[in-house]
Amino acid sequence: GTLQEVAEPQLGSSGPHTPITGDWRRSREAFLLDAGRALAEARSTEEVLRVAASLSMPGFSPDGLAVFGSVGERLTIIGHHGQSAADEDPFTDMPLDTDYPAAEVVRTGRAIYLPSPEEYRRRYPATWPLARRFGRQSWAYLPLVSSGRTMGAWMAGFQHPVGFSPDERAVLSTVARMLAQALARAGVAETERELSLGLQRSMMPTLGPDIPGMTVAARYVPTGGGLQVGGDWYDMIPLP
């Protein structure tokens, strides 16, 4: 699906809080439907991350995001948007016990909302000097949970202040759930594709020596479906 940004007041901006209107709720519902459809259609981790980077949440779209995955006792960046690879270097690979919001989210399975730089600096003084250079005003870190297991974390960063009202948190939580499901599906699909390609390569016959005046080629055509393995067996046997 194509995701369109809906021009609405910034619900989390500083100053008087903008009332949650029926129009905003309808925009939110339409956004979540489009986001769910687009994430469901993604067939690889790269496609999932591309969809996530294009999400325009009604009224409080993030300007940057990062998706972290946990493997053992390490936390690594799977993908990011809104900052250069060099800027993300300090966060690329870190122990899970690091004093960093994404690491705490994976450890506890609970979301962390930081509505101001002061709050970030107070709660995470060790990593604040690295985070402040992005010039953001608010951050949301949410767990990515699939089949009851926290597989990583999603960071959404905002250049404008966001108060993270219950409605805004509900939108972020829903997107995080859909993102986790899409990443899990993509991971399974990619594993199956790798297995399929490995089996196909193992089934390909080794072509014999060159035959003068003849060119021999092999093309594997599976019967279709599943792991894309199976079909006709063939080989080339030189005759005396």
PDB file of C-alpha atoms in Angstrom:
ATOM      1  CA  GLY A   1       0.000   0.000   0.000  1.00  0.00           C
ATOM      2  CA  THR A   2       0.983   3.632  -0.405  1.00  0.00           C
ATOM      3  CA  LEU A   3       1.292   5.591   2.821  1.00  0.00           C
ATOM      4  CA  GLN A   4       0.296   9.232   2.679  1.00  0.00           C
ATOM      5  CA  GLU A   5       1.057  11.834   5.325  1.00  0.00           C
ATOM      6  CA  VAL A   6      -2.064  13.407   6.777  1.00  0.00           C
ATOM      7  CA  ALA A   7      -1.615  17.056   7.699  1.00  0.00           C
ATOM      8  CA  GLU A   8      -2.831  17.382  11.285  1.00  0.00           C
ATOM      9  CA  PRO A   9      -1.789  19.477  14.278  1.00  0.00           C
ATOM     10  CA  GLN A  10       1.236  18.126  16.115  1.00  0.00           C
ATOM     11  CA  LEU A  11      -0.432  16.484  19.051  1.00  0.00           C
ATOM     12  CA  GLY A  12       2.755  16.223  21.066  1.00  0.00           C
ATOM     13  CA  SER A  13       4.023  19.738  20.467  1.00  0.00           C
ATOM     14  CA  SER A  14       4.793  22.096  23.286  1.00  0.00           C
ATOM     15  CA  GLY A  15       2.196  24.620  24.353  1.00  0.00           C
ATOM     16  CA  PRO A  16      -1.529  23.980  24.846  1.00  0.00           C
ATOM     17  CA  HIS A  17      -2.413  20.384  24.144  1.00  0.00           C
ATOM     18  CA  THR A  18      -4.436  19.919  20.978  1.00  0.00           C
ATOM     19  CA  PRO A  19      -7.679  18.035  21.675  1.00  0.00           C
ATOM     20  CA  ILE A  20      -7.992  14.598  20.136  1.00  0.00           C
ATOM     21  CA  THR A  21     -10.669  15.074  17.501  1.00  0.00           C
ATOM     22  CA  GLY A  22     -12.757  12.622  15.536  1.00  0.00           C
ATOM     23  CA  ASP A  23     -10.853  13.607  12.399  1.00  0.00           C
ATOM     24  CA  TRP A  24      -7.551  12.720  14.043  1.00  0.00           C
ATOM     25  CA  ARG A  25      -8.875   9.370  15.200  1.00  0.00           C
ATOM     26  CA  ARG A  26     -10.089   8.604  11.679  1.00  0.00           C
ATOM     27  CA  SER A  27      -6.701   9.625  10.291  1.00  0.00           C
ATOM     28  CA  ARG A  28      -5.037   7.348  12.827  1.00  0.00           C
ATOM     29  CA  GLU A  29      -7.233   4.395  11.867  1.00  0.00           C
ATOM     30  CA  ALA A  30      -6.594   4.966   8.161  1.00  0.00           C
ATOM     31  CA  PHE A  31      -2.852   5.217   8.805  1.00  0.00           C
ATOM     32  CA  LEU A  32      -2.776   1.971  10.786  1.00  0.00           C
ATOM     33  CA  LEU A  33      -4.718   0.143   8.064  1.00  0.00           C
ATOM     34  CA  ASP A  34      -2.299   1.369   5.391  1.00  0.00           C
ATOM     35  CA  ALA A  35       0.725   0.589   7.550  1.00  0.00           C
ATOM     36  CA  GLY A  36      -0.526  -2.912   8.319  1.00  0.00           C
ATOM     37  CA  ARG A  37      -1.187  -3.612   4.650  1.00  0.00           C
ATOM     38  CA  ALA A  38       2.222  -2.333   3.544  1.00  0.00           C
ATOM     39  CA  LEU A  39       4.085  -4.287   6.226  1.00  0.00           C
ATOM     40  CA  ALA A  40       2.128  -7.457   5.433  1.00  0.00           C
ATOM     41  CA  GLU A  41       3.197  -7.199   1.791  1.00  0.00           C
ATOM     42  CA  ALA A  42       6.919  -6.858   2.638  1.00  0.00           C
ATOM     43  CA  ARG A  43       8.785 -10.055   1.784  1.00  0.00           C
ATOM     44  CA  SER A  44      12.263  -9.317   3.119  1.00  0.00           C
ATOM     45  CA  THR A  45      13.898  -7.519   6.025  1.00  0.00           C
ATOM     46  CA  GLU A  46      15.044  -4.814   3.622  1.00  0.00           C
ATOM     47  CA  GLU A  47      11.475  -4.266   2.401  1.00  0.00           C
ATOM     48  CA  VAL A  48      10.153  -4.137   5.978  1.00  0.00           C
ATOM     49  CA  LEU A  49      12.713  -1.485   6.905  1.00  0.00           C
ATOM     50  CA  ARG A  50      11.901   0.520   3.780  1.00  0.00           C
ATOM     51  CA  VAL A  51       8.201   0.501   4.686  1.00  0.00           C
ATOM     52  CA  ALA A  52       8.989   1.480   8.285  1.00  0.00           C
ATOM     53  CA  ALA A  53      11.054   4.436   7.063  1.00  0.00           C
ATOM     54  CA  SER A  54       8.123   5.666   4.954  1.00  0.00           C
ATOM     55  CA  LEU A  55       5.555   5.659   7.760  1.00  0.00           C
ATOM     56  CA  SER A  56       3.989   9.091   8.280  1.00  0.00           C
ATOM     57  CA  MET A  57       2.089   9.005  11.543  1.00  0.00           C
ATOM     58  CA  PRO A  58      -0.806  11.441  11.786  1.00  0.00           C
ATOM     59  CA  GLY A  59       0.373  14.564  13.568  1.00  0.00           C
ATOM     60  CA  PHE A  60       3.694  13.359  14.980  1.00  0.00           C
ATOM     61  CA  SER A  61       5.802  11.686  12.312  1.00  0.00           C
ATOM     62  CA  PRO A  62       9.349  10.802  13.420  1.00  0.00           C
ATOM     63  CA  ASP A  63      12.277  12.201  11.473  1.00  0.00           C
ATOM     64  CA  GLY A  64      14.502   9.247  12.288  1.00  0.00           C
ATOM     65  CA  LEU A  65      14.198   5.626  13.280  1.00  0.00           C
ATOM     66  CA  ALA A  66      16.366   2.643  14.093  1.00  0.00           C
ATOM     67  CA  VAL A  67      15.526  -1.039  14.405  1.00  0.00           C
ATOM     68  CA  PHE A  68      17.646  -3.090  16.801  1.00  0.00           C
ATOM     69  CA  GLY A  69      17.885  -6.865  16.983  1.00  0.00           C
ATOM     70  CA  SER A  70      19.137  -8.907  19.920  1.00  0.00           C
ATOM     71  CA  VAL A  71      21.359 -11.951  19.509  1.00  0.00           C
ATOM     72  CA  GLY A  72      22.505 -13.562  22.726  1.00  0.00           C
ATOM     73  CA  GLU A  73      23.770 -10.804  24.996  1.00  0.00           C
ATOM     74  CA  ARG A  74      24.382  -8.322  22.162  1.00  0.00           C
ATOM     75  CA  LEU A  75      22.227  -5.631  20.585  1.00  0.00           C
ATOM     76  CA  THR A  76      22.859  -4.687  16.951  1.00  0.00           C
ATOM     77  CA  ILE A  77      21.278  -2.282  14.476  1.00  0.00           C
ATOM     78  CA  ILE A  78      19.315  -4.062  11.746  1.00  0.00           C
ATOM     79  CA  GLY A  79      18.482  -0.856   9.901  1.00  0.00           C
ATOM     80  CA  HIS A  80      18.081   2.884  10.386  1.00  0.00           C
ATOM     81  CA  HIS A  81      16.715   5.979   8.667  1.00  0.00           C
ATOM     82  CA  GLY A  82      17.330   9.686   9.174  1.00  0.00           C
ATOM     83  CA  GLN A  83      20.981   9.497  10.144  1.00  0.00           C
ATOM     84  CA  SER A  84      24.194   8.480   8.427  1.00  0.00           C
ATOM     85  CA  ALA A  85      25.942   5.179   8.993  1.00  0.00           C
ATOM     86  CA  ALA A  86      28.847   7.031  10.632  1.00  0.00           C
ATOM     87  CA  ASP A  87      26.472   8.650  13.136  1.00  0.00           C
ATOM     88  CA  GLU A  88      25.106   5.228  14.075  1.00  0.00           C
ATOM     89  CA  ASP A  89      28.532   3.632  14.588  1.00  0.00           C
ATOM     90  CA  PRO A  90      28.478   3.893  18.416  1.00  0.00           C
ATOM     91  CA  PHE A  91      25.109   2.092  18.476  1.00  0.00           C
ATOM     92  CA  THR A  92      25.872  -0.575  15.848  1.00  0.00           C
ATOM     93  CA  ASP A  93      26.848  -3.287  18.321  1.00  0.00           C
ATOM     94  CA  MET A  94      26.607  -3.092  22.100  1.00  0.00           C
ATOM     95  CA  PRO A  95      26.155  -5.346  25.141  1.00  0.00           C
ATOM     96  CA  LEU A  96      22.595  -5.702  26.408  1.00  0.00           C
ATOM     97  CA  ASP A  97      23.616  -4.242  29.762  1.00  0.00           C
ATOM     98  CA  THR A  98      24.567  -0.912  28.132  1.00  0.00           C
ATOM     99  CA  ASP A  99      22.993   2.196  29.677  1.00  0.00           C
ATOM    100  CA  TYR A 100      20.997   2.860  26.511  1.00  0.00           C
ATOM    101  CA  PRO A 101      17.197   2.987  26.124  1.00  0.00           C
ATOM    102  CA  ALA A 102      16.992   0.321  23.388  1.00  0.00           C
ATOM    103  CA  ALA A 103      19.046  -2.097  25.482  1.00  0.00           C
ATOM    104  CA  GLU A 104      16.814  -1.520  28.517  1.00  0.00           C
ATOM    105  CA  VAL A 105      13.704  -2.072  26.392  1.00  0.00           C
ATOM    106  CA  VAL A 106      15.012  -5.461  25.237  1.00  0.00           C
ATOM    107  CA  ARG A 107      15.980  -6.431  28.797  1.00  0.00           C
ATOM    108  CA  THR A 108      12.637  -5.474  30.331  1.00  0.00           C
ATOM    109  CA  GLY A 109      10.180  -5.782  27.434  1.00  0.00           C
ATOM    110  CA  ARG A 110       8.713  -2.372  28.364  1.00  0.00           C
ATOM    111  CA  ALA A 111       8.525   0.748  26.197  1.00  0.00           C
ATOM    112  CA  ILE A 112      10.439   3.900  27.133  1.00  0.00           C
ATOM    113  CA  TYR A 113       9.173   7.391  26.250  1.00  0.00           C
ATOM    114  CA  LEU A 114      11.502  10.369  26.561  1.00  0.00           C
ATOM    115  CA  PRO A 115       9.547  13.582  25.868  1.00  0.00           C
ATOM    116  CA  SER A 116      12.495  15.977  26.282  1.00  0.00           C
ATOM    117  CA  PRO A 117      16.297  16.157  26.076  1.00  0.00           C
ATOM    118  CA  GLU A 118      16.342  16.854  29.825  1.00  0.00           C
ATOM    119  CA  GLU A 119      14.554  13.576  30.501  1.00  0.00           C
ATOM    120  CA  TYR A 120      16.950  11.677  28.254  1.00  0.00           C
ATOM    121  CA  ARG A 121      19.985  13.251  29.941  1.00  0.00           C
ATOM    122  CA  ARG A 122      18.620  12.533  33.427  1.00  0.00           C
ATOM    123  CA  ARG A 123      17.818   8.874  32.785  1.00  0.00           C
ATOM    124  CA  TYR A 124      20.700   7.940  30.469  1.00  0.00           C
ATOM    125  CA  PRO A 125      23.653  10.212  31.229  1.00  0.00           C
ATOM    126  CA  ALA A 126      26.206   7.766  29.801  1.00  0.00           C
ATOM    127  CA  THR A 127      24.770   7.713  26.268  1.00  0.00           C
ATOM    128  CA  TRP A 128      23.239  11.197  26.193  1.00  0.00           C
ATOM    129  CA  PRO A 129      26.402  12.828  24.715  1.00  0.00           C
ATOM    130  CA  LEU A 130      26.072  10.474  21.723  1.00  0.00           C
ATOM    131  CA  ALA A 131      22.324  11.006  21.302  1.00  0.00           C
ATOM    132  CA  ARG A 132      22.239  14.795  21.599  1.00  0.00           C
ATOM    133  CA  ARG A 133      24.179  15.405  18.370  1.00  0.00           C
ATOM    134  CA  PHE A 134      21.121  14.352  16.347  1.00  0.00           C
ATOM    135  CA  GLY A 135      19.277  17.469  17.545  1.00  0.00           C
ATOM    136  CA  ARG A 136      16.074  15.655  18.458  1.00  0.00           C
ATOM    137  CA  GLN A 137      13.579  16.722  21.090  1.00  0.00           C
ATOM    138  CA  SER A 138      11.712  13.486  21.887  1.00  0.00           C
ATOM    139  CA  TRP A 139      12.281   9.739  21.594  1.00  0.00           C
ATOM    140  CA  ALA A 140      10.200   6.581  21.826  1.00  0.00           C
ATOM    141  CA  TYR A 141      11.770   3.140  22.267  1.00  0.00           C
ATOM    142  CA  LEU A 142       9.409   0.197  21.938  1.00  0.00           C
ATOM    143  CA  PRO A 143       9.947  -3.571  22.226  1.00  0.00           C
ATOM    144  CA  LEU A 144       9.586  -5.741  19.141  1.00  0.00           C
ATOM    145  CA  VAL A 145       7.801  -8.853  20.395  1.00  0.00           C
ATOM    146  CA  SER A 146       7.078 -11.942  18.313  1.00  0.00           C
ATOM    147  CA  SER A 147       5.618 -15.194  19.669  1.00  0.00           C
ATOM    148  CA  GLY A 148       6.055 -13.917  23.205  1.00  0.00           C
ATOM    149  CA  ARG A 149       9.775 -13.191  22.753  1.00  0.00           C
ATOM    150  CA  THR A 150      11.365  -9.741  22.666  1.00  0.00           C
ATOM    151  CA  MET A 151      13.417  -9.914  19.477  1.00  0.00           C
ATOM    152  CA  GLY A 152      14.614  -6.313  19.454  1.00  0.00           C
ATOM    153  CA  ALA A 153      13.589  -2.681  19.799  1.00  0.00           C
ATOM    154  CA  TRP A 154      12.329   0.131  17.595  1.00  0.00           C
ATOM    155  CA  MET A 155      13.448   3.733  18.109  1.00  0.00           C
ATOM    156  CA  ALA A 156      11.431   6.661  16.760  1.00  0.00           C
ATOM    157  CA  GLY A 157      13.080  10.074  17.135  1.00  0.00           C
ATOM    158  CA  PHE A 158      11.348  13.441  16.747  1.00  0.00           C
ATOM    159  CA  GLN A 159      12.770  16.882  15.990  1.00  0.00           C
ATOM    160  CA  HIS A 160       9.725  18.486  17.610  1.00  0.00           C
ATOM    161  CA  PRO A 161       8.581  17.911  21.209  1.00  0.00           C
ATOM    162  CA  VAL A 162       6.106  15.059  21.650  1.00  0.00           C
ATOM    163  CA  GLY A 163       4.238  14.605  24.907  1.00  0.00           C
ATOM    164  CA  PHE A 164       3.369  10.953  24.175  1.00  0.00           C
ATOM    165  CA  SER A 165      -0.290  11.107  25.071  1.00  0.00           C
ATOM    166  CA  PRO A 166      -2.173   7.808  25.518  1.00  0.00           C
ATOM    167  CA  ASP A 167      -3.399   8.058  21.911  1.00  0.00           C
ATOM    168  CA  GLU A 168       0.109   8.654  20.589  1.00  0.00           C
ATOM    169  CA  ARG A 169       1.464   5.763  22.630  1.00  0.00           C
ATOM    170  CA  ALA A 170      -1.314   3.540  21.303  1.00  0.00           C
ATOM    171  CA  VAL A 171      -0.319   4.341  17.705  1.00  0.00           C
ATOM    172  CA  LEU A 172       3.366   3.699  18.398  1.00  0.00           C
ATOM    173  CA  SER A 173       2.621   0.430  20.212  1.00  0.00           C
ATOM    174  CA  THR A 174       0.440  -0.807  17.361  1.00  0.00           C
ATOM    175  CA  VAL A 175       3.109   0.026  14.776  1.00  0.00           C
ATOM    176  CA  ALA A 176       5.744  -1.753  16.904  1.00  0.00           C
ATOM    177  CA  ARG A 177       3.598  -4.909  17.037  1.00  0.00           C
ATOM    178  CA  MET A 178       3.053  -4.869  13.274  1.00  0.00           C
ATOM    179  CA  LEU A 179       6.736  -4.184  12.659  1.00  0.00           C
ATOM    180  CA  ALA A 180       7.785  -7.117  14.852  1.00  0.00           C
ATOM    181  CA  GLN A 181       5.395  -9.472  13.054  1.00  0.00           C
ATOM    182  CA  ALA A 182       6.627  -8.296   9.650  1.00  0.00           C
ATOM    183  CA  LEU A 183      10.281  -8.756  10.642  1.00  0.00           C
ATOM    184  CA  ALA A 184       9.561 -12.242  11.991  1.00  0.00           C
ATOM    185  CA  ARG A 185       7.777 -13.245   8.765  1.00  0.00           C
ATOM    186  CA  ALA A 186      10.592 -11.812   6.660  1.00  0.00           C
ATOM    187  CA  GLY A 187      13.181 -13.700   8.714  1.00  0.00           C
ATOM    188  CA  VAL A 188      11.370 -17.010   8.201  1.00  0.00           C
ATOM    189  CA  ALA A 189      10.966 -16.348   4.473  1.00  0.00           C
ATOM    190  CA  GLU A 190      14.650 -15.461   4.088  1.00  0.00           C
ATOM    191  CA  THR A 191      15.710 -18.608   5.957  1.00  0.00           C
ATOM    192  CA  GLU A 192      13.505 -20.731   3.709  1.00  0.00           C
ATOM    193  CA  ARG A 193      14.925 -19.068   0.597  1.00  0.00           C
ATOM    194  CA  GLU A 194      18.493 -19.727   1.751  1.00  0.00           C
ATOM    195  CA  LEU A 195      17.626 -23.369   2.470  1.00  0.00           C
ATOM    196  CA  SER A 196      15.941 -23.705  -0.903  1.00  0.00           C
ATOM    197  CA  LEU A 197      18.920 -22.261  -2.776  1.00  0.00           C
ATOM    198  CA  GLY A 198      21.291 -24.549  -0.898  1.00  0.00           C
ATOM    199  CA  LEU A 199      19.214 -27.617  -1.764  1.00  0.00           C
ATOM    200  CA  GLN A 200      18.938 -26.539  -5.379  1.00  0.00           C
ATOM    201  CA  ARG A 201      22.699 -26.127  -5.649  1.00  0.00           C
ATOM    202  CA  SER A 202      23.266 -29.552  -4.108  1.00  0.00           C
ATOM    203  CA  MET A 203      20.872 -31.150  -6.622  1.00  0.00           C
ATOM    204  CA  MET A 204      22.414 -29.549  -9.677  1.00  0.00           C
ATOM    205  CA  PRO A 205      24.437 -32.142 -11.602  1.00  0.00           C
ATOM    206  CA  THR A 206      28.115 -31.612 -12.159  1.00  0.00           C
ATOM    207  CA  LEU A 207      28.504 -31.248 -15.894  1.00  0.00           C
ATOM    208  CA  GLY A 208      31.124 -33.481 -17.422  1.00  0.00           C
ATOM    209  CA  PRO A 209      34.104 -32.550 -19.570  1.00  0.00           C
ATOM    210  CA  ASP A 210      33.691 -30.295 -22.558  1.00  0.00           C
ATOM    211  CA  ILE A 211      32.460 -32.033 -25.702  1.00  0.00           C
ATOM    212  CA  PRO A 212      33.839 -30.675 -28.972  1.00  0.00           C
ATOM    213  CA  GLY A 213      31.148 -28.910 -30.958  1.00  0.00           C
ATOM    214  CA  MET A 214      28.614 -28.995 -28.124  1.00  0.00           C
ATOM    215  CA  THR A 215      27.706 -26.548 -25.388  1.00  0.00           C
ATOM    216  CA  VAL A 216      26.006 -27.996 -22.322  1.00  0.00           C
ATOM    217  CA  ALA A 217      24.015 -25.937 -19.844  1.00  0.00           C
ATOM    218  CA  ALA A 218      21.808 -26.822 -16.892  1.00  0.00           C
ATOM    219  CA  ARG A 219      18.766 -25.013 -15.559  1.00  0.00           C
ATOM    220  CA  TYR A 220      16.927 -26.130 -12.443  1.00  0.00           C
ATOM    221  CA  VAL A 221      13.148 -25.740 -12.641  1.00  0.00           C
ATOM    222  CA  PRO A 222      11.365 -26.729  -9.395  1.00  0.00           C
ATOM    223  CA  THR A 223       7.827 -28.035  -9.378  1.00  0.00           C
ATOM    224  CA  GLY A 224       6.727 -24.916  -7.470  1.00  0.00           C
ATOM    225  CA  GLY A 225       5.409 -24.136  -4.018  1.00  0.00           C
ATOM    226  CA  GLY A 226       6.991 -24.659  -0.620  1.00  0.00           C
ATOM    227  CA  LEU A 227      10.777 -24.623  -0.649  1.00  0.00           C
ATOM    228  CA  GLN A 228      10.929 -24.604  -4.452  1.00  0.00           C
ATOM    229  CA  VAL A 229      12.690 -27.983  -4.463  1.00  0.00           C
ATOM    230  CA  GLY A 230      11.775 -30.978  -6.595  1.00  0.00           C
ATOM    231  CA  GLY A 231      11.113 -31.671 -10.235  1.00  0.00           C
ATOM    232  CA  ASP A 232      12.749 -33.663 -12.993  1.00  0.00           C
ATOM    233  CA  TRP A 233      16.113 -35.280 -12.430  1.00  0.00           C
ATOM    234  CA  TYR A 234      18.699 -35.089 -15.168  1.00  0.00           C
ATOM    235  CA  ASP A 235      22.366 -35.591 -15.802  1.00  0.00           C
ATOM    236  CA  MET A 236      24.879 -35.699 -18.629  1.00  0.00           C
ATOM    237  CA  ILE A 237      26.748 -38.972 -19.133  1.00  0.00           C
ATOM    238  CA  PRO A 238      29.521 -39.172 -21.722  1.00  0.00           C
ATOM    239  CA  LEU A 239      29.221 -42.326 -23.869  1.00  0.00           C
ATOM    240  CA  PRO A 240      32.237 -44.190 -25.261  1.00  0.00           C
TER     241      PRO A 240
END
